[in-house]
Short mmCIF file of C-alpha atoms in Angstrom, two decimals:
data_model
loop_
_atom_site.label_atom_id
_atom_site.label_comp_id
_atom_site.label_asym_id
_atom_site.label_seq_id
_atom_site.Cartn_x
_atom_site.Cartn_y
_atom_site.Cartn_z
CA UNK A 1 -11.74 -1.86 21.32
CA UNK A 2 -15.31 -0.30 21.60
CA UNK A 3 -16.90 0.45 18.78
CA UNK A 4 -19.32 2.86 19.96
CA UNK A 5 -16.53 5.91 19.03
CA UNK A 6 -16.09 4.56 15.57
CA UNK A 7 -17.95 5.73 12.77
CA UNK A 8 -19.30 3.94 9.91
CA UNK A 9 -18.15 4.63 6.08
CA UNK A 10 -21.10 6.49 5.05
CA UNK A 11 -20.98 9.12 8.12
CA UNK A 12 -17.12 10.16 7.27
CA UNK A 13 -16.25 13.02 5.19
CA UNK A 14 -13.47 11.80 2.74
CA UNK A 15 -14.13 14.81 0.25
CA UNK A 16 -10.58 15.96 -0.91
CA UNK A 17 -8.70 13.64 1.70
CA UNK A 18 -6.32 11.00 1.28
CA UNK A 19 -8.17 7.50 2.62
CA UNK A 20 -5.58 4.83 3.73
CA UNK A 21 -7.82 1.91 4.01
CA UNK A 22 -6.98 -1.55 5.26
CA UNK A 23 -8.11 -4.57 3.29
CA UNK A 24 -7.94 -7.78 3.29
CA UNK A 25 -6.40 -9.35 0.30
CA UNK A 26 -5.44 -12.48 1.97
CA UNK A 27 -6.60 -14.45 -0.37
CA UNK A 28 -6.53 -18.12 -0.66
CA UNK A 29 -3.87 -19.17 -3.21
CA UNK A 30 -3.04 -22.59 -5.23
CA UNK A 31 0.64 -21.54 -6.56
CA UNK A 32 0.64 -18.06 -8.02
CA UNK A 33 -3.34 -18.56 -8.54
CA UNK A 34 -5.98 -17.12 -6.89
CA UNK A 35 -8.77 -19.79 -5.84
CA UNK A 36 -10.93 -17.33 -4.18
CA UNK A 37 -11.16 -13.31 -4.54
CA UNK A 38 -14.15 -12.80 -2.56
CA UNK A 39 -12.26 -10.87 -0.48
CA UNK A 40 -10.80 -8.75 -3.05
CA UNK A 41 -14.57 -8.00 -4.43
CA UNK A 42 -15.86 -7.62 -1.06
CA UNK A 43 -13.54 -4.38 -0.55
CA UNK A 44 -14.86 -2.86 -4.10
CA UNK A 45 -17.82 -1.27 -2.79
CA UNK A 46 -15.97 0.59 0.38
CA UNK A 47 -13.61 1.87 -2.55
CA UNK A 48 -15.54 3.35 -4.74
CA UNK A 49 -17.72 4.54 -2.07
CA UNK A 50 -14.49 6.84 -1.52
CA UNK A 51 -13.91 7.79 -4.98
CA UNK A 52 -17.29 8.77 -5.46
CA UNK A 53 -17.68 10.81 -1.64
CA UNK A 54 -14.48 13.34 -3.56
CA UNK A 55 -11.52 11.45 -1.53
CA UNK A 56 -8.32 12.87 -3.12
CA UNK A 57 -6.72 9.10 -3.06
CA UNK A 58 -7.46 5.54 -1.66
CA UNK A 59 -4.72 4.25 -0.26
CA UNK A 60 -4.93 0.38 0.80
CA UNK A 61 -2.45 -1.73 2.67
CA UNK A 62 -2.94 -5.19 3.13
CA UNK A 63 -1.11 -8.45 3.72
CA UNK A 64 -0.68 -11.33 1.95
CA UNK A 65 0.02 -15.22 3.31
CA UNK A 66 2.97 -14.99 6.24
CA UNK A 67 6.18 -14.18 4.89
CA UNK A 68 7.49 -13.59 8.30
CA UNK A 69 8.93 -10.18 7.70
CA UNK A 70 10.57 -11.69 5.03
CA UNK A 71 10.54 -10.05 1.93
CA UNK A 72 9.81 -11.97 -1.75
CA UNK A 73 9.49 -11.09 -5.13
CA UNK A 74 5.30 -10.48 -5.85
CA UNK A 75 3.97 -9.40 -9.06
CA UNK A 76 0.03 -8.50 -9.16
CA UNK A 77 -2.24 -8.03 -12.53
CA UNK A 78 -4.57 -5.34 -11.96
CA UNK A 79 -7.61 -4.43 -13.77
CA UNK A 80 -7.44 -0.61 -13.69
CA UNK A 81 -5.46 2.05 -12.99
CA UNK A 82 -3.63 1.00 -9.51
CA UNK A 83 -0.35 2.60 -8.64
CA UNK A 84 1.55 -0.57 -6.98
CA UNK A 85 4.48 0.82 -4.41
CA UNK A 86 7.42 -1.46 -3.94
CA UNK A 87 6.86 -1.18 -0.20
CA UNK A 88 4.05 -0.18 2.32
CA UNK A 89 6.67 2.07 4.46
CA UNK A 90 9.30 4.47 4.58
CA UNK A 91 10.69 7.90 2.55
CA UNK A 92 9.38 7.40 -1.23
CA UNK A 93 6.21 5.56 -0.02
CA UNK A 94 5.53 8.36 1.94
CA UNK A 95 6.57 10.98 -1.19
CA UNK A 96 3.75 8.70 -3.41
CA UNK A 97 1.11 9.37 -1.25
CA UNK A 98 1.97 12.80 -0.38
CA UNK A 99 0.43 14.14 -2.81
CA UNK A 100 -1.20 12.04 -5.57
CA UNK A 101 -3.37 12.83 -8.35
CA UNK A 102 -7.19 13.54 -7.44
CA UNK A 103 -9.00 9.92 -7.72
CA UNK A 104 -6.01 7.78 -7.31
CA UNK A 105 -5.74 4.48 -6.03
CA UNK A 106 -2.32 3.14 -4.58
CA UNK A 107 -1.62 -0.47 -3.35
CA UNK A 108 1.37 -0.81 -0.89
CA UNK A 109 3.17 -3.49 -0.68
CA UNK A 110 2.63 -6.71 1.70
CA UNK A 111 2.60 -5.34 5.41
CA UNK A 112 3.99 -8.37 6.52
CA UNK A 113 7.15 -8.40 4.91
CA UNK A 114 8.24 -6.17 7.71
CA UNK A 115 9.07 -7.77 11.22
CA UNK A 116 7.28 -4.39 12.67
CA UNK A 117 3.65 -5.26 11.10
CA UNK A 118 3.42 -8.09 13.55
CA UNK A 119 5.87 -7.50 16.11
CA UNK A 120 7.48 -10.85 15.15
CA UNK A 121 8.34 -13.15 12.54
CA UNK A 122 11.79 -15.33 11.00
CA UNK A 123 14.64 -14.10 8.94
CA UNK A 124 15.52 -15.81 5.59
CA UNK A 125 17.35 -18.28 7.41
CA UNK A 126 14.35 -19.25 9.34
CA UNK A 127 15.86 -17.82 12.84
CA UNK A 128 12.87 -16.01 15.32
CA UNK A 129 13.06 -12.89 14.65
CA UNK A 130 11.77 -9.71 17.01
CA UNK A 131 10.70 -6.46 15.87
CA UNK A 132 11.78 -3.40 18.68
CA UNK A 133 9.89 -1.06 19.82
CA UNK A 134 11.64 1.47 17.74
CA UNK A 135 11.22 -0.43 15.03
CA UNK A 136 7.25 -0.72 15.75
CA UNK A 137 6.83 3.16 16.39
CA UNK A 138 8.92 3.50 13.19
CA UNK A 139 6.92 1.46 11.18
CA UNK A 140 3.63 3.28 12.73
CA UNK A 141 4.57 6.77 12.35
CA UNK A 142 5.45 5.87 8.45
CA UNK A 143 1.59 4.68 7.64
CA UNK A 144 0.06 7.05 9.18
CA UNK A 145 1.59 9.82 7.02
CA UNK A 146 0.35 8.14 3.99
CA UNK A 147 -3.55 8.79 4.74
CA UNK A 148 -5.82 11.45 6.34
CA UNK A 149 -8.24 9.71 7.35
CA UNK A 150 -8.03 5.65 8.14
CA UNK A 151 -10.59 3.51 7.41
CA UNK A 152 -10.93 -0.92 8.59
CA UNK A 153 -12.61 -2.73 5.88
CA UNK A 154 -10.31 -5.41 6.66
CA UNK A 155 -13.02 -8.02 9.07
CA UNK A 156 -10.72 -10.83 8.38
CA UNK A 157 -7.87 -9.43 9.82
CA UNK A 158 -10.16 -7.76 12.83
CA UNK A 159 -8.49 -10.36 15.45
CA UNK A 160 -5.79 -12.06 17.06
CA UNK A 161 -3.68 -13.71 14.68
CA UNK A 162 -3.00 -17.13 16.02
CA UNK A 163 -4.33 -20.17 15.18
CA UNK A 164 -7.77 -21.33 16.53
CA UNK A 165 -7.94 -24.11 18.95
CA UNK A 166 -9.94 -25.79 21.19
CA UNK A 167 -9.65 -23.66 23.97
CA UNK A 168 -9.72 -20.45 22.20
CA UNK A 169 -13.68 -21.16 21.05
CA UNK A 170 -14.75 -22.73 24.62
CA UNK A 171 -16.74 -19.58 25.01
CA UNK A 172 -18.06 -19.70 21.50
CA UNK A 173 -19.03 -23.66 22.20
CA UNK A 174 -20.55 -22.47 25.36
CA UNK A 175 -22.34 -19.82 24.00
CA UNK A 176 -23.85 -21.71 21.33
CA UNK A 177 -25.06 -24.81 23.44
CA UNK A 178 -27.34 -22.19 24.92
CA UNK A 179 -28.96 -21.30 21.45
CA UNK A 180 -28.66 -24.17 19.03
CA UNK A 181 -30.73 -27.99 18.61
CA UNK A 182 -27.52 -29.66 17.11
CA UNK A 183 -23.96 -28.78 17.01
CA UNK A 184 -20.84 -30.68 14.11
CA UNK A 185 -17.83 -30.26 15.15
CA UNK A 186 -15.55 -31.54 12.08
CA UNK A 187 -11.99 -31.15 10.88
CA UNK A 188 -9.20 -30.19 12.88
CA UNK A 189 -11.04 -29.57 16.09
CA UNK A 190 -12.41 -33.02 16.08
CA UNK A 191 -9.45 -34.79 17.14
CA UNK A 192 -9.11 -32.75 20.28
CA UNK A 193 -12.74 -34.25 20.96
CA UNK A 194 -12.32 -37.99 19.71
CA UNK A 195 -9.42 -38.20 21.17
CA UNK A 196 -10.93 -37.47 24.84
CA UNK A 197 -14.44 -39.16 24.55
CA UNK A 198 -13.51 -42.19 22.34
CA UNK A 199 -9.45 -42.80 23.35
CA UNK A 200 -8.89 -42.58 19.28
CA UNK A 201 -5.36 -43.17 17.86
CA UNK A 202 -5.05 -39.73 16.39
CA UNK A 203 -1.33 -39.92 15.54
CA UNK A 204 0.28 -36.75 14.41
CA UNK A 205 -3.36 -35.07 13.62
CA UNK A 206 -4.44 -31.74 15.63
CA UNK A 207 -4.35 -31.97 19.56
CA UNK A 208 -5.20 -29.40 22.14
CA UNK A 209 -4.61 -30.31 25.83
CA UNK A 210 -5.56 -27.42 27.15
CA UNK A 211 -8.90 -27.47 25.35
CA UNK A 212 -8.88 -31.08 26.11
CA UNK A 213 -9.73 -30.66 29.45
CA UNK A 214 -12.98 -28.73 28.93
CA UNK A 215 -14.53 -31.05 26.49
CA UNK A 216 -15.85 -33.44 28.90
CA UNK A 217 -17.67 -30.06 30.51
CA UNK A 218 -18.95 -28.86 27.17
CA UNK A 219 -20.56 -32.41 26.72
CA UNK A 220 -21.85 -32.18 29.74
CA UNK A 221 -23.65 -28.94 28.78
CA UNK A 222 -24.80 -30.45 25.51
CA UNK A 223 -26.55 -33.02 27.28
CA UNK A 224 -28.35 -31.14 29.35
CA UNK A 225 -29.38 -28.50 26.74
CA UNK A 226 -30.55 -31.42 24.66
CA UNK A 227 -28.20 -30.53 22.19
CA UNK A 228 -27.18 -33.07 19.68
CA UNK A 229 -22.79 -33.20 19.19
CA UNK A 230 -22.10 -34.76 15.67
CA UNK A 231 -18.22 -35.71 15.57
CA UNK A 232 -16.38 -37.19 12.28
CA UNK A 233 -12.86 -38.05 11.12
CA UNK A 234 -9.99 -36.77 8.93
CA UNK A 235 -12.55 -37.03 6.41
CA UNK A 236 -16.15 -37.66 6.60
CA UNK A 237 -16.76 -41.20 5.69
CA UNK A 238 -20.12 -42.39 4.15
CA UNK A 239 -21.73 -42.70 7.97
CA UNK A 240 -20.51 -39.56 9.26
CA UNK A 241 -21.83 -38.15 5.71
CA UNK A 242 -25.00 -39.20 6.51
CA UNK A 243 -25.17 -38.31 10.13
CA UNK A 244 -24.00 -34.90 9.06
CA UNK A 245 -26.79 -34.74 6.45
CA UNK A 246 -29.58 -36.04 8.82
CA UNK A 247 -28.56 -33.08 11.05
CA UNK A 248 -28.77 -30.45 8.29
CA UNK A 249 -31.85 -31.83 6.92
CA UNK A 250 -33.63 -31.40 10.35
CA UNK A 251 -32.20 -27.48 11.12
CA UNK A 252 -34.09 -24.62 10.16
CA UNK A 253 -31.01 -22.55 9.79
CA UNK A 254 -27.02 -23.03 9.60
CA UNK A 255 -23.96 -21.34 10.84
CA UNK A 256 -21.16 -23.13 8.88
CA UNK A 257 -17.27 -22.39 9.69
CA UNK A 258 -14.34 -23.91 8.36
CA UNK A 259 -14.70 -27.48 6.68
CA UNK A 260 -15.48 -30.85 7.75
CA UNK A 261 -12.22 -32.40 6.39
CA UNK A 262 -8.97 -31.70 4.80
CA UNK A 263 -10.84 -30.26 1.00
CA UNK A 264 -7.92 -29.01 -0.44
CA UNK A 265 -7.06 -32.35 -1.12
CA UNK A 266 -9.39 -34.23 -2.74
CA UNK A 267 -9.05 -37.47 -1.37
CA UNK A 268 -10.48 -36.11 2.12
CA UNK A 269 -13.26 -33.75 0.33
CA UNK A 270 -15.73 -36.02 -0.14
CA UNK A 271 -17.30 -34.99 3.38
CA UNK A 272 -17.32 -31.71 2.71
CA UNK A 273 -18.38 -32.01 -0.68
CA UNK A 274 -21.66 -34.29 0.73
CA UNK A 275 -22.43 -31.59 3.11
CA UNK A 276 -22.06 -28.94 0.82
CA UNK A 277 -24.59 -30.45 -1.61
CA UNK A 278 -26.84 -31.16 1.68
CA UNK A 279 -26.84 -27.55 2.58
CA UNK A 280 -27.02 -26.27 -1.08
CA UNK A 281 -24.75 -23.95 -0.26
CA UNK A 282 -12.96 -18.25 5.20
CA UNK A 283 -12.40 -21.81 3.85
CA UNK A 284 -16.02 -22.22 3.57
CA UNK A 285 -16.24 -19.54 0.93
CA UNK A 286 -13.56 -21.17 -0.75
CA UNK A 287 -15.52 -24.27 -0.56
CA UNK A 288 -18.48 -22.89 -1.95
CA UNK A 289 -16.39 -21.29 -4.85
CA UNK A 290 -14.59 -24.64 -5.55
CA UNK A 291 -18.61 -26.31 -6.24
CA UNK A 292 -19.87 -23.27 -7.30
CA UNK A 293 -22.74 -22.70 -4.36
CA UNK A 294 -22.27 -19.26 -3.41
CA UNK A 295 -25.61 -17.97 -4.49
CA UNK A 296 -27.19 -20.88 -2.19
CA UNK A 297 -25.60 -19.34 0.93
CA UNK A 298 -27.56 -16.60 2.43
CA UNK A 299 -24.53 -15.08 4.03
CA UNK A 300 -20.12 -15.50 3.45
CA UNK A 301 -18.08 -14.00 6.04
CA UNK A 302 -14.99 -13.41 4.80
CA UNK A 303 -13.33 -13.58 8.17
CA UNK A 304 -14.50 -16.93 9.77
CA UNK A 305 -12.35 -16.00 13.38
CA UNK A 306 -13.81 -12.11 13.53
CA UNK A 307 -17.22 -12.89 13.43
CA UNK A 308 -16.98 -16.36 15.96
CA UNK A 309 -15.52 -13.36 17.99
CA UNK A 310 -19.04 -11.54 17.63
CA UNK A 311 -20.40 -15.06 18.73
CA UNK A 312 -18.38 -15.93 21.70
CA UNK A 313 -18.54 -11.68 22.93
CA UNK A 314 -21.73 -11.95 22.28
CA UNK A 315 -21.68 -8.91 20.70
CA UNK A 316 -24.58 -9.42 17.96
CA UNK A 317 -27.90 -11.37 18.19
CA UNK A 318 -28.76 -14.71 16.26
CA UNK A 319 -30.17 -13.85 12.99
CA UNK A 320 -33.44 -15.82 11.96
CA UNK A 321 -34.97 -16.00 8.83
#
């Protein structure tokens, strides 16, 4: 999708027009807690940009973990005045937003606990389910009559929605070999790697073999760039720590995504933890909540996969500072 025929917020008229604006409330969850609502504060701003611009309503749809087109019983504590819909879709979702109040804000329901939002998903049973195409149009024509004009502030939902592996950031790995002194490739991803250079036992962990086969290339690349790989473990241990905070310590600036170990548990957070104290500063904004570090981080995506995507396209420049 080019974005060359999109226009920002601030160049759209929304005066006396119904906005239906995706968000993304995705937001990381321990139980029925939040543990991070950075994303839910980082759509505040394109909000009340609306409300104050005249728009008649704000309308935002989001989703929320993967239900699977499954639907499940969700209650949500809101500050102010939200009207909360009991679905995102369908006759008296569409008679809500038909009409609303002047300066109302409505919050559908979780897109995903239709089949149709992603095209696929399981019933309650756990069967594969399919969405058809009627189903998809269906569920399409429905939104659209809820807004009059749409607006994205959803970046972390901007992108495919599988998981990342190996292979899927080759181009991002390539790309930055070209740009960047040192390179740490932790958690998940790492096993892919140790597994081909070092013929480590990896068990049940993470394993890519399609990315497996470019690794050996990418080190290749490394080497002759000059660029420095730093691998660890399931967690960083106290030499990896170090290695990790050697290579920190020397960089003038650093792009950080995704942890160096499994820190939701805190038995493998230590690494993180060490490297997060180094730096001073999607899960890595969730890391800096849990240690409190967000105002030592110049910049928190809150889509981690979005902007790699920027990286591997090559669709912005490096920042310096």
């Amino acid at each position: 999708m080019s974005l060359s025929t999109k226009l920002t917020l601030d160049k759209v008229d929304v005066n006396g027009k119904r906005v239906i604006m995706r968000v993304d409330f995705n937001v990381p969850m321990a139980g029925k807690q939040i543990t991070n609502n950075q994303r839910i504060k980082a759509a505040v701003p394109s909000i009340k940009h609306c409300l104050d611009k005249g728009a008649k309503a704000v309308v935002l749809m989001s989703h929320l973990g993967r239900p699977d087109g499954t639907p499940c019983p969700r209650s949500t504590p809101w500050s102010r005045d939200v009207a909360f819909l009991k679905d995102c879709v369908g006759p008296e979702v569409e008679a809500a937003c038909a009409d609303p109040a002047p300066g109302s804000v409505i919050l559908l329901e979780n897109l995903r606990f239709h089949v149709a939002e992603e095209g696929k998903g399981k019933d309650a049973a756990g069967n594969k389910t399919k969405a058809s195409q009627a189903e998809i149009d269906s569920f399409r024509a429905s939104l659209s009559k809820l807004g009059d004009v749409y607006v994205n502030d959803a970046f972390g939902t901007a992108h495919r929605a599988h998981r990342a592996k190996v292979k899927d950031k080759i181009q991002l790995i390539n790309n930055m070999l070209d740009q960047v002194n040192e390179m740490i490739i932790g958690g998940g991803m790492a096993f892919t790697f140790l597994k081909v250079l070092n013929n480590m036992e990896i068990g049940t962990s993470l394993y890519d073999e399609e990315g497996a086969k470019i690794v050996k290339d990418l080190m290749a690349k490394a080497e002759k760039n000059g660029v420095k790989i730093n691998l660890p473990g399931l967690d960083c241990g106290p030499e990896s720590s170090k290695a990790f905070a050697d290579a920190v310590g020397r960089a003038k600036q650093i792009v950080w995504n995704g942890p160096v170990g499994v820190f939701e548990w805190d038995s493998f957070a230590h690494g993180t933890k060490n490297l997060m104290d180094k730096v001073g500063g999607a899960d890595t904004a969730t890391c800096c909540v849990k240690w409190d570090t967000e105002d030592k981080v110049s910049h928190v995506s809150t889509g981690a996969e979005p902007a790699w995507s920027c990286w591997r396209e090559k669709s912005f420049q490096v920042w310096t500072p």
